[in-house]
Coordinates of C-alpha atoms in Angstrom, one line a residue:
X1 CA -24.0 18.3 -33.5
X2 CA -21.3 18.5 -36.2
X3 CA -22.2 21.7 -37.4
X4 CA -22.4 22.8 -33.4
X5 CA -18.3 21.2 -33.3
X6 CA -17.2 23.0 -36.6
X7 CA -17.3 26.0 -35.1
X8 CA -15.4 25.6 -32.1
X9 CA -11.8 27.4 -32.2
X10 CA -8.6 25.6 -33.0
X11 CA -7.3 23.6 -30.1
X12 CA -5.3 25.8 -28.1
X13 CA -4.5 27.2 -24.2
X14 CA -7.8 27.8 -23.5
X15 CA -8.4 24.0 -23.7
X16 CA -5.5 23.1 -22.0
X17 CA -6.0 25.7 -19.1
X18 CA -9.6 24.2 -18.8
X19 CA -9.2 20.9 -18.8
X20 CA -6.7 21.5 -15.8
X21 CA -9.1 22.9 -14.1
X22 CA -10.9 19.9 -14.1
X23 CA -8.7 17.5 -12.0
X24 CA -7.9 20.5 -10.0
X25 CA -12.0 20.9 -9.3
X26 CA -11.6 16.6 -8.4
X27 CA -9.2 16.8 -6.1
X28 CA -10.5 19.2 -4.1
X29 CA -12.8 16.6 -2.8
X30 CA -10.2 13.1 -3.5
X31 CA -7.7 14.4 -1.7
X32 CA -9.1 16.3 0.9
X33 CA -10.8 12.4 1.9
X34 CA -7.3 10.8 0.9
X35 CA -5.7 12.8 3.6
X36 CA -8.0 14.3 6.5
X37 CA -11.4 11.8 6.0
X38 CA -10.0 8.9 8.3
X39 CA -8.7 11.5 10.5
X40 CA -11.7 13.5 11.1
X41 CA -13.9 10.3 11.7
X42 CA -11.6 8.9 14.4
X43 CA -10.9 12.3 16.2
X44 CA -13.8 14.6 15.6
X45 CA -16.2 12.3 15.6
X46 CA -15.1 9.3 17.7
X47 CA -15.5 6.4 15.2
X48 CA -13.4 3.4 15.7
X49 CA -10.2 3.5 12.8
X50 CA -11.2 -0.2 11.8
X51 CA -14.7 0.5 11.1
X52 CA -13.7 3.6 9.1
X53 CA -11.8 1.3 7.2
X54 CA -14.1 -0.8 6.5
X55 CA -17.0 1.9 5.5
X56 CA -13.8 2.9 3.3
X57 CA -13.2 -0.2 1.5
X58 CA -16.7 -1.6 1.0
X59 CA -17.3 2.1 -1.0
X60 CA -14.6 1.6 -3.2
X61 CA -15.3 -2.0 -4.0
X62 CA -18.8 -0.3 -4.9
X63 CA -16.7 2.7 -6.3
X64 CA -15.3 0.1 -9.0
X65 CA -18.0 -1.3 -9.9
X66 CA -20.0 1.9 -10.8
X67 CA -17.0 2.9 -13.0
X68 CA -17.6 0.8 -15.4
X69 CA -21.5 1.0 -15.4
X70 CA -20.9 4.9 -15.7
X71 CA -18.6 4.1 -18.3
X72 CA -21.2 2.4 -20.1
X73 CA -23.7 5.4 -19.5
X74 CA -21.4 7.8 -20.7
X75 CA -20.8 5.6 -24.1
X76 CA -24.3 5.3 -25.0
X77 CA -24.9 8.8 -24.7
X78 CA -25.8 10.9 -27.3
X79 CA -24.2 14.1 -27.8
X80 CA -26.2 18.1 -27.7
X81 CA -25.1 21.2 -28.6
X82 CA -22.6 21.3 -25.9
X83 CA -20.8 17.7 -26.9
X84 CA -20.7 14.2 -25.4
X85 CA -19.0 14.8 -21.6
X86 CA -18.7 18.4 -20.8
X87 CA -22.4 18.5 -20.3
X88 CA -21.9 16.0 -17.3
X89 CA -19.7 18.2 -15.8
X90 CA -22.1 20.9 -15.4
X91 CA -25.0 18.2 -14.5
X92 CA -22.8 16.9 -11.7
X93 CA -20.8 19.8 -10.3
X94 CA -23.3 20.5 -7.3
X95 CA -24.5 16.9 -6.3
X96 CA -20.5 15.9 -6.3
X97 CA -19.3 19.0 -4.3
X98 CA -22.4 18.8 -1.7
X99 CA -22.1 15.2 -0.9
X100 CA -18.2 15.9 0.1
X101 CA -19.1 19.1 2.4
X102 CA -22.3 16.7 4.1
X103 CA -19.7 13.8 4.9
X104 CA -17.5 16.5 7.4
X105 CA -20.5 17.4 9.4
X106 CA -19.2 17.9 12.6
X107 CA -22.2 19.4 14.5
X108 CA -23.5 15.7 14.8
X109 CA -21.0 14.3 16.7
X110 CA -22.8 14.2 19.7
X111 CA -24.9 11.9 17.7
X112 CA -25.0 8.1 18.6
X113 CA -22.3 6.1 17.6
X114 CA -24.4 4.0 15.0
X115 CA -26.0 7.4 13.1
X116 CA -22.5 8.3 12.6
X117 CA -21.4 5.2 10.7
X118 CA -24.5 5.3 8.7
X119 CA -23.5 8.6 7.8
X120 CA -20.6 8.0 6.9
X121 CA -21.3 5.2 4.9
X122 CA -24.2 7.1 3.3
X123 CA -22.5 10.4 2.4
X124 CA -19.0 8.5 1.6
X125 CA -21.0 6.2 -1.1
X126 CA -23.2 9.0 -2.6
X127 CA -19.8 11.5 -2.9
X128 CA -17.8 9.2 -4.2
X129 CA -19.6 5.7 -6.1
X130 CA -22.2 7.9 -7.8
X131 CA -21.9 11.3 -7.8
X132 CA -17.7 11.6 -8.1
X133 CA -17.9 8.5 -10.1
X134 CA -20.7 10.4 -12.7
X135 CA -18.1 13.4 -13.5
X136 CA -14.7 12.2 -13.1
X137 CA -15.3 8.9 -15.9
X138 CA -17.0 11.9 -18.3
X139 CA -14.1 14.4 -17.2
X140 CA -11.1 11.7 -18.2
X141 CA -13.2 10.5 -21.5
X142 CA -13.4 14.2 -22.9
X143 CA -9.9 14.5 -23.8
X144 CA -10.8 12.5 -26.9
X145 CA -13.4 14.5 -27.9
X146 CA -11.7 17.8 -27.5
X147 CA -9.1 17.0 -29.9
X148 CA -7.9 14.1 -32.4
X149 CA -4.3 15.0 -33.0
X150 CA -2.0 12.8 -30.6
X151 CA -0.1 15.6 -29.6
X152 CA -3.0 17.5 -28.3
X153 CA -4.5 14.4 -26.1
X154 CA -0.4 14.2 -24.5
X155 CA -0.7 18.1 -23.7
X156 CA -4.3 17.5 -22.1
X157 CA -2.8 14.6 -19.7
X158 CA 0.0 17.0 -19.0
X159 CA -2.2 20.0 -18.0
X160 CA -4.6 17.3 -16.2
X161 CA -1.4 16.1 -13.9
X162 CA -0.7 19.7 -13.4
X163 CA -4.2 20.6 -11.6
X164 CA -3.6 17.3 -9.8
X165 CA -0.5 18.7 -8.7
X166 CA -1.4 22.2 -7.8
X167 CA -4.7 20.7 -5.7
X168 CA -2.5 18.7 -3.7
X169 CA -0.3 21.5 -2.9
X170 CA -3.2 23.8 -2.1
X171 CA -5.0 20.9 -0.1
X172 CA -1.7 19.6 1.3
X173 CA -0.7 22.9 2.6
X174 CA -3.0 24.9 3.6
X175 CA -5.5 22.1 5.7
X176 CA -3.2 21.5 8.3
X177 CA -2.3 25.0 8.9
X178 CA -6.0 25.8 9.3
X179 CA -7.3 22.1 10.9
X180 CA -5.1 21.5 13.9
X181 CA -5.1 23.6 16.9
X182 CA -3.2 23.1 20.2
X183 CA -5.2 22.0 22.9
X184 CA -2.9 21.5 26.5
X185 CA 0.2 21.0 24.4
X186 CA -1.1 18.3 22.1
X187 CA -1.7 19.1 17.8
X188 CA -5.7 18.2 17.6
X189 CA -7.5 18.9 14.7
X190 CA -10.8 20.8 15.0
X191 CA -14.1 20.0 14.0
X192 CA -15.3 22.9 13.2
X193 CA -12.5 23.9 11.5
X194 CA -12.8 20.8 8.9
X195 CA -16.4 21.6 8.5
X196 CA -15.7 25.0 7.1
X197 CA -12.6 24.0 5.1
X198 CA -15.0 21.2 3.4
X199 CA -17.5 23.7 2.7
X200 CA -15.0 26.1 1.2
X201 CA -13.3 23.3 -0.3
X202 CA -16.6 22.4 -2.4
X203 CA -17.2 25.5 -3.8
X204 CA -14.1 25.9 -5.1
X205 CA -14.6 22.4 -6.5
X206 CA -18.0 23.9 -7.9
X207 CA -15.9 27.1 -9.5
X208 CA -12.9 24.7 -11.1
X209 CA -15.6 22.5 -12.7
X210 CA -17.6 25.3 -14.4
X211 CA -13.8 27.0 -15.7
X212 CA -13.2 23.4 -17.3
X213 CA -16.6 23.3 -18.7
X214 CA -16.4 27.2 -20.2
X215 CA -12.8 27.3 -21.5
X216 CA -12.8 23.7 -23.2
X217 CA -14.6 22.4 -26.7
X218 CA -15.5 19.4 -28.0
X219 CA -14.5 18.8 -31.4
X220 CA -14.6 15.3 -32.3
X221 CA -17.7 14.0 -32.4
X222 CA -18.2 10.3 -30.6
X223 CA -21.6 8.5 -31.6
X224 CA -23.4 7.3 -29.0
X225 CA -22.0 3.4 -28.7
X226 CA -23.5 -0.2 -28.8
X227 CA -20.6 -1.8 -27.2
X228 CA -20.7 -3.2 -23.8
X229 CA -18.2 -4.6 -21.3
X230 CA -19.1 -7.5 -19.2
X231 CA -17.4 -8.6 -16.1
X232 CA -16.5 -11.1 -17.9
X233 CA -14.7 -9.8 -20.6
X234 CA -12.9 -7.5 -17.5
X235 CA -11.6 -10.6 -15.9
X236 CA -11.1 -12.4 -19.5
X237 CA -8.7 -9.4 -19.9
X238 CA -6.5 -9.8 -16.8
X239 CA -5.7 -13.3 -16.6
X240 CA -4.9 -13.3 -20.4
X241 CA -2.9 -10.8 -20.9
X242 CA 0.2 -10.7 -18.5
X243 CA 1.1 -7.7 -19.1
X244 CA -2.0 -6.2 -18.1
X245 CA -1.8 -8.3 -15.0
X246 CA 1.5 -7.0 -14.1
X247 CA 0.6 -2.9 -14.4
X248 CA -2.5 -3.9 -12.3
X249 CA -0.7 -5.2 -9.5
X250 CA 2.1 -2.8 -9.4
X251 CA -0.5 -0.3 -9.6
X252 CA -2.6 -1.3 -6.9
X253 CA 1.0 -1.5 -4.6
X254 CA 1.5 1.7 -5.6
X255 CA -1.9 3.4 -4.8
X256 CA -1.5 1.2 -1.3
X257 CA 1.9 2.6 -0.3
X258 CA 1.0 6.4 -1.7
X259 CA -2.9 6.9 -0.1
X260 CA -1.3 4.9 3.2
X261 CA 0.9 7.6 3.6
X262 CA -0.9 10.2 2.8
X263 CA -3.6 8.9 5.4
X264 CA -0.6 8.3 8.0
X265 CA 0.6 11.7 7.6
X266 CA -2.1 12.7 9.7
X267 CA -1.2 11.0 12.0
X268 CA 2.4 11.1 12.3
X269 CA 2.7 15.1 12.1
X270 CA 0.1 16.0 14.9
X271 CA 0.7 12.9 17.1
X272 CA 4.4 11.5 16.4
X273 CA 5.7 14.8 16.2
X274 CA 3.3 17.6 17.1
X275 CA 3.6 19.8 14.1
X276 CA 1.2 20.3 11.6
X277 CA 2.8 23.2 10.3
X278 CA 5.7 20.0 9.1
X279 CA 2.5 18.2 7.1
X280 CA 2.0 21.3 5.1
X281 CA 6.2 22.0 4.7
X282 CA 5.6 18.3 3.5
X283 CA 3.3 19.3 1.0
X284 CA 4.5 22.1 -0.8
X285 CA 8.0 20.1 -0.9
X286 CA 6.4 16.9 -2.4
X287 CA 4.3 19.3 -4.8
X288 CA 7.6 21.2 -6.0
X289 CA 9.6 17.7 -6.2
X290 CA 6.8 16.7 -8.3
X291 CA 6.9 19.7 -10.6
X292 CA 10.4 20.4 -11.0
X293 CA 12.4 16.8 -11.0
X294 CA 9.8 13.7 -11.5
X295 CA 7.5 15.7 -14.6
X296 CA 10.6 17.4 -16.3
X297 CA 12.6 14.0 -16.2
X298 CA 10.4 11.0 -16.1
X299 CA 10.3 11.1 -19.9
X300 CA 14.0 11.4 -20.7
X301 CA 14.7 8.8 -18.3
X302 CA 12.5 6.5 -19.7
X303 CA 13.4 6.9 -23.0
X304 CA 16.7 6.2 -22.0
X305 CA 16.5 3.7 -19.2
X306 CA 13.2 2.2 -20.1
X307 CA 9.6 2.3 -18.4
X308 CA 10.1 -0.8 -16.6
X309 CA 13.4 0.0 -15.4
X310 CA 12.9 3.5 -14.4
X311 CA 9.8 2.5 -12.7
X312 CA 11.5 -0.6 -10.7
X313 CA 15.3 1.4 -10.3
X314 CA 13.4 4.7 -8.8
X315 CA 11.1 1.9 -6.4
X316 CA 14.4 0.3 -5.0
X317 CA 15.6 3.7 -4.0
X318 CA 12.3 4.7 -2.4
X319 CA 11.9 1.3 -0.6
X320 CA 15.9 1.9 0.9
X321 CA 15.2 5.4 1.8
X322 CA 12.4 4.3 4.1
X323 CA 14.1 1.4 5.6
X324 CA 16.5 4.0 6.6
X325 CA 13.8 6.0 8.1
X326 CA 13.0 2.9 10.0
X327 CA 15.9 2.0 11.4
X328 CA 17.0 6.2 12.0
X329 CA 14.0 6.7 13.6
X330 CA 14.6 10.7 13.2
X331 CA 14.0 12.5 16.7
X332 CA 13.3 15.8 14.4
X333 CA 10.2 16.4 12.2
X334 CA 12.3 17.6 9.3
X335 CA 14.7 14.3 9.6
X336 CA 11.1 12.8 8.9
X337 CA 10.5 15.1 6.0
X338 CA 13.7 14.5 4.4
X339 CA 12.7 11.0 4.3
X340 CA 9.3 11.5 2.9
X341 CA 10.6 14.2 0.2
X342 CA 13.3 11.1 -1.1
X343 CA 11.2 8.6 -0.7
X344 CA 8.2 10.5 -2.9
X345 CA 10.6 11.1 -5.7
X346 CA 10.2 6.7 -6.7
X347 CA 6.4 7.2 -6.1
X348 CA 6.3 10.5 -8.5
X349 CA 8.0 8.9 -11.2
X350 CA 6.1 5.8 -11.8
X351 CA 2.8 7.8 -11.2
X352 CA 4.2 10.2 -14.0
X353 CA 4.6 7.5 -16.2
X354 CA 1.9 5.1 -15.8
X355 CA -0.3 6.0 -18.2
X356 CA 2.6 5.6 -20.7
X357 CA 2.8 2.4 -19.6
X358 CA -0.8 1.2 -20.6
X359 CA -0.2 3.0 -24.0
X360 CA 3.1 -0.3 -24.1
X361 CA 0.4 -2.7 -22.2
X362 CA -2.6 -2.2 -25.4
X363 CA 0.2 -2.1 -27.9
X364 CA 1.7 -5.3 -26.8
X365 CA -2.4 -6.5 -27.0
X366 CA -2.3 -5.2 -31.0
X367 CA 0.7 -7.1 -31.9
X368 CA -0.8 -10.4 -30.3
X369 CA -4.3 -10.7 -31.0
X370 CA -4.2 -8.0 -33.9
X371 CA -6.9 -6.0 -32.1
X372 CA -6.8 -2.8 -30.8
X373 CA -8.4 -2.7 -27.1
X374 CA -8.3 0.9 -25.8
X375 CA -11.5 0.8 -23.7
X376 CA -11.8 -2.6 -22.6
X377 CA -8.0 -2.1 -21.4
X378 CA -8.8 1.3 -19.9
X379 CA -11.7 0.4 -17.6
X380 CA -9.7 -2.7 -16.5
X381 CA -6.9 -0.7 -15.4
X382 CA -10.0 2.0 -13.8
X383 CA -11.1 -0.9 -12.0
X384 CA -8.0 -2.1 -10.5
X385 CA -7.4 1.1 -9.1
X386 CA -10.3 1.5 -7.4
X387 CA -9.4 -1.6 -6.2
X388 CA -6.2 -0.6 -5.0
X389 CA -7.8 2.5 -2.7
X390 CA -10.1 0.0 -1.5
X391 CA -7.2 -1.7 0.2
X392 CA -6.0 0.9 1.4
X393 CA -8.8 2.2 3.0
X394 CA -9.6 -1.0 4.8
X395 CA -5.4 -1.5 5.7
X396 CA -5.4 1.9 7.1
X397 CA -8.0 1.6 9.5
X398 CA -6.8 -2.4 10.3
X399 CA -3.7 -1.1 11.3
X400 CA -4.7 1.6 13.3
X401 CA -7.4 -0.7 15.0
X402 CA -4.4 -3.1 15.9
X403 CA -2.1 -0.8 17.6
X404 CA -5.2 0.7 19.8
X405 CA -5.7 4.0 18.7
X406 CA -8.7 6.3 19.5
X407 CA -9.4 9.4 20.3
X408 CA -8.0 8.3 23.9
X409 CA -5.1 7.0 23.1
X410 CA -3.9 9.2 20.2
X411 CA -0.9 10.6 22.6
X412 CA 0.2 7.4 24.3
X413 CA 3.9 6.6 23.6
X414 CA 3.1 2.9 22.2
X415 CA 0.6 4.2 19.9
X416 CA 2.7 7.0 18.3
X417 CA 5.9 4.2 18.1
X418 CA 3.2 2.5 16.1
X419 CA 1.9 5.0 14.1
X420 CA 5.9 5.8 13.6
X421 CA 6.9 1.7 12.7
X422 CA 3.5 1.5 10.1
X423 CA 4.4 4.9 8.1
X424 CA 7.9 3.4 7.0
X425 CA 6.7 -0.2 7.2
X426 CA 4.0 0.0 4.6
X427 CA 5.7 1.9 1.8
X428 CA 8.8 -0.9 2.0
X429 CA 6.4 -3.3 1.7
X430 CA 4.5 -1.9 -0.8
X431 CA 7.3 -0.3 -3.2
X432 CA 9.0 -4.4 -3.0
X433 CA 6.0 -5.6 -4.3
X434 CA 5.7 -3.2 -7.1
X435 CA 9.4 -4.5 -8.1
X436 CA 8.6 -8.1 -7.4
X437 CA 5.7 -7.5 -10.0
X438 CA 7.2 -5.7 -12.7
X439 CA 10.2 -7.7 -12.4
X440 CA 8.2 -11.2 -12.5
X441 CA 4.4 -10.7 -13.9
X442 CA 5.1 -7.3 -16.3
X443 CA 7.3 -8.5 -19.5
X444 CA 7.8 -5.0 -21.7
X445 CA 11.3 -4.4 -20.6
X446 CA 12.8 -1.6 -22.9
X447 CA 13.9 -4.3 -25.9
X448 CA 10.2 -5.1 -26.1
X449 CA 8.5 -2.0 -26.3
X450 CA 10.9 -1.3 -29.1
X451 CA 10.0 -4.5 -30.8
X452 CA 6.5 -3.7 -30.6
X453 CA 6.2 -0.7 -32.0
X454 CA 8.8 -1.3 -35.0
X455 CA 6.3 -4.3 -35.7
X456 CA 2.9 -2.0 -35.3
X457 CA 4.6 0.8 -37.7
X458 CA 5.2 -1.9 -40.0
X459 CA 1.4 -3.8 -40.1
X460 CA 0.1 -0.1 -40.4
X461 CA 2.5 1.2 -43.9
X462 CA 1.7 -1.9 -45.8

């Protein structure tokens, strides 16, 4: 296997390129189920929100638990002549994209109501608990293997956030263009449509996974491992360590207020306002706010203001923007877009510097128990995020349940208010929270991050 690794080229574009291509082969299944799954299920094939909720949530409570046990698979792997990971990325490539295409199956909507939740729940946990679960761990691992140098591994995450990015945009935009039709003046989406944009959608998942797998190497070599993490060294983890405890739950706020809206949107486009062409102007705006403000200008402004500070200070502003939304209550789409556009620029910035933030969380771990715990640290932080979409699933579909709407009552005025109220409601309450638990629960203000690493730099040049 060394002698396979030695002759890989330098670290260059080519790895960077592919390893892009890898989150942007993901998300062509994540996002198209963040946005359009709940969706589909209520108004294609008649399933009651709640219950899609709750098929939702129990997955991802699964979903976190097979992290970790992949995790552990992945670990005690041994390496071949094609490295550690990438060869799970060409194991899993089919299973992952044909479980997403089976779940949007619209020909068996005639079927009864309880085949239809069992398919569901079926096709939702095979996609995403096993087989999205059995690449993406491998996938995110591989950037250590690929490259030692710091540097590299910070370029990697970079290129990795920009196929996350371009999915989105390509998702974002071009589903609702194709999905809804206009069916006696009302914005429905089709079933048929979604069917055939799954299928496409998966074999371009297929196509991104085989780029990442061709244009990246594997040059470090990582034995197969011993170690093993225990549930109870994952909850050992949280509740002694608060600043652990307070990225988790600011994370999980933050992956409730972003997948709510992002599961509201459609909902409020075709139903509040009637345009889906506005979801995908939505889109491509977020994608290029993302791109050309948050990623150019987290950084600076951290180094500047702090992580913490940045992360609560650009939360405040979001949280105000859709108050205002609230209480505006915009009679035009693009008064709603505006809003959104703001409002996303808070989300964008903590999401682009998050994982910078777990880098401050294990070195604050080093300097107090004088042991460096990357992985055990990692996979807690994994967990808690599946966590977090678990809740959202299951607060989606609650709230959906509660203000009445099915496929019957999609149009009536007290629904769409509803719809309307729970799209700015949510993200206030979840971007307060996420202040209330950096301010309270998450201790590495600026001043202590500094502290921390002066005092590693030191340990490490006696």
């Amino acid at each position: 296997m060394a002698n396979e690794m030695k002759k890989a080229a330098p670290f260059g574009m080519k790895d960077k390129v592919g390893y892009m291509f890898g989150d942007f082969g993901n998300d062509f299944t994540f996002l198209l189920s963040s946005s359009f799954l709940m969706k589909f299920y209520t108004d294609v094939m008649g399933v009651n929100a709640a219950i899609v909720g709750m098929v939702m949530m129990i997955a991802r409570f699964v979903d976190a638990f097979t992290d970790v046990g992949m995790g552990q698979i992945v670990d005690h792997s041994k390496p071949n002549k094609d490295g550690k990971f990438r060869p799970w990325i060409k194991r899993m490539c089919g299973p992952v994209a044909i479980a997403s295409f089976l779940i949007y199956q619209s020909g068996l909507a005639g079927m009864p109501y309880g085949f239809k939740v069992a398919w569901l729940f079926v096709t939702y946990i095979l996609w995403g608990s096993i087989f999205y679960t059995s690449i993406n761990i491998p996938y995110g691992s591989m950037a250590s293997a690929i490259s030692s140098d710091p540097k590299d591994r910070a370029d990697l995450s970079t290129w990795r956030t920009i196929g996350s990015t371009l999915a989105n945009m390509v998702i974002g935009v071009a589903t609702p263009m194709v999905a809804y039709v206009v069916v006696d003046g009302k914005t429905v989406m089709s079933g048929s449509r979604m069917t055939i944009i799954a299928g496409v959608f998966s074999i371009c998942a297929i196509l991104c996974y085989i780029v990442c797998f061709k244009l990246t190497s594997e040059r470090v070599e990582v034995p197969a491992s011993n170690q093993k993490i225990s549930a109870s060294a994952i909850f050992k983890s949280i509740f002694t360590n608060k600043a652990l405890l307070g990225i988790i739950v600011a994370a999980i706020f933050v992956l409730l207020s972003q997948l709510t809206v992002m599961s509201l949107a459609g909902y409020v486009y075709p139903n509040v306002y009637g345009s889906a062409a506005a979801q995908s102007t939505a889109s491509l705006l977020g994608t290029v706010v993302m791109l050309v403000v948050c990623a150019p200008f987290a950084s600076k402004l951290s180094a500047k203001l702090g992580k913490k500070e940045l992360a609560m200070g650009s939360s405040i502003i979001s949280a105000l923007v859709w108050l205002v939304c609230l209480i505006w209550r915009p009679a035009s789409v693009w008064g709603f877009v505006a809003c959104y556009i703001l409002a996303n620029i808070g989300m964008g910035f903590f999401n682009t510097i998050i994982w910078a933030m777990i880098t401050d969380v294990i070195d604050d771990a080093e300097v107090r128990n004088g042991v460096r715990e990357d992985g055990t640290i990692y996979s807690v932080y994994s967990f808690a995020r599946k966590l977090g979409q678990a809740f959202s699933s299951g607060l989606v579909g609650a709230l959906l349940g509660i203000i009445g709407y099915t496929e019957a009552t999609a149009f009536d005025p007290a629904v769409t208010r509803g719809i309307f109220n729970m799209a700015c409601i949510a993200p206030i309450i979840g971007f307060v929270c996420i202040v209330l638990a950096l301010a309270f629960l998450y201790p590495l203000n600026k001043k202590k991050v500094e502290e921390n690493v002066a005092e590693l730099a030191a340990r490490r040049n006696k």
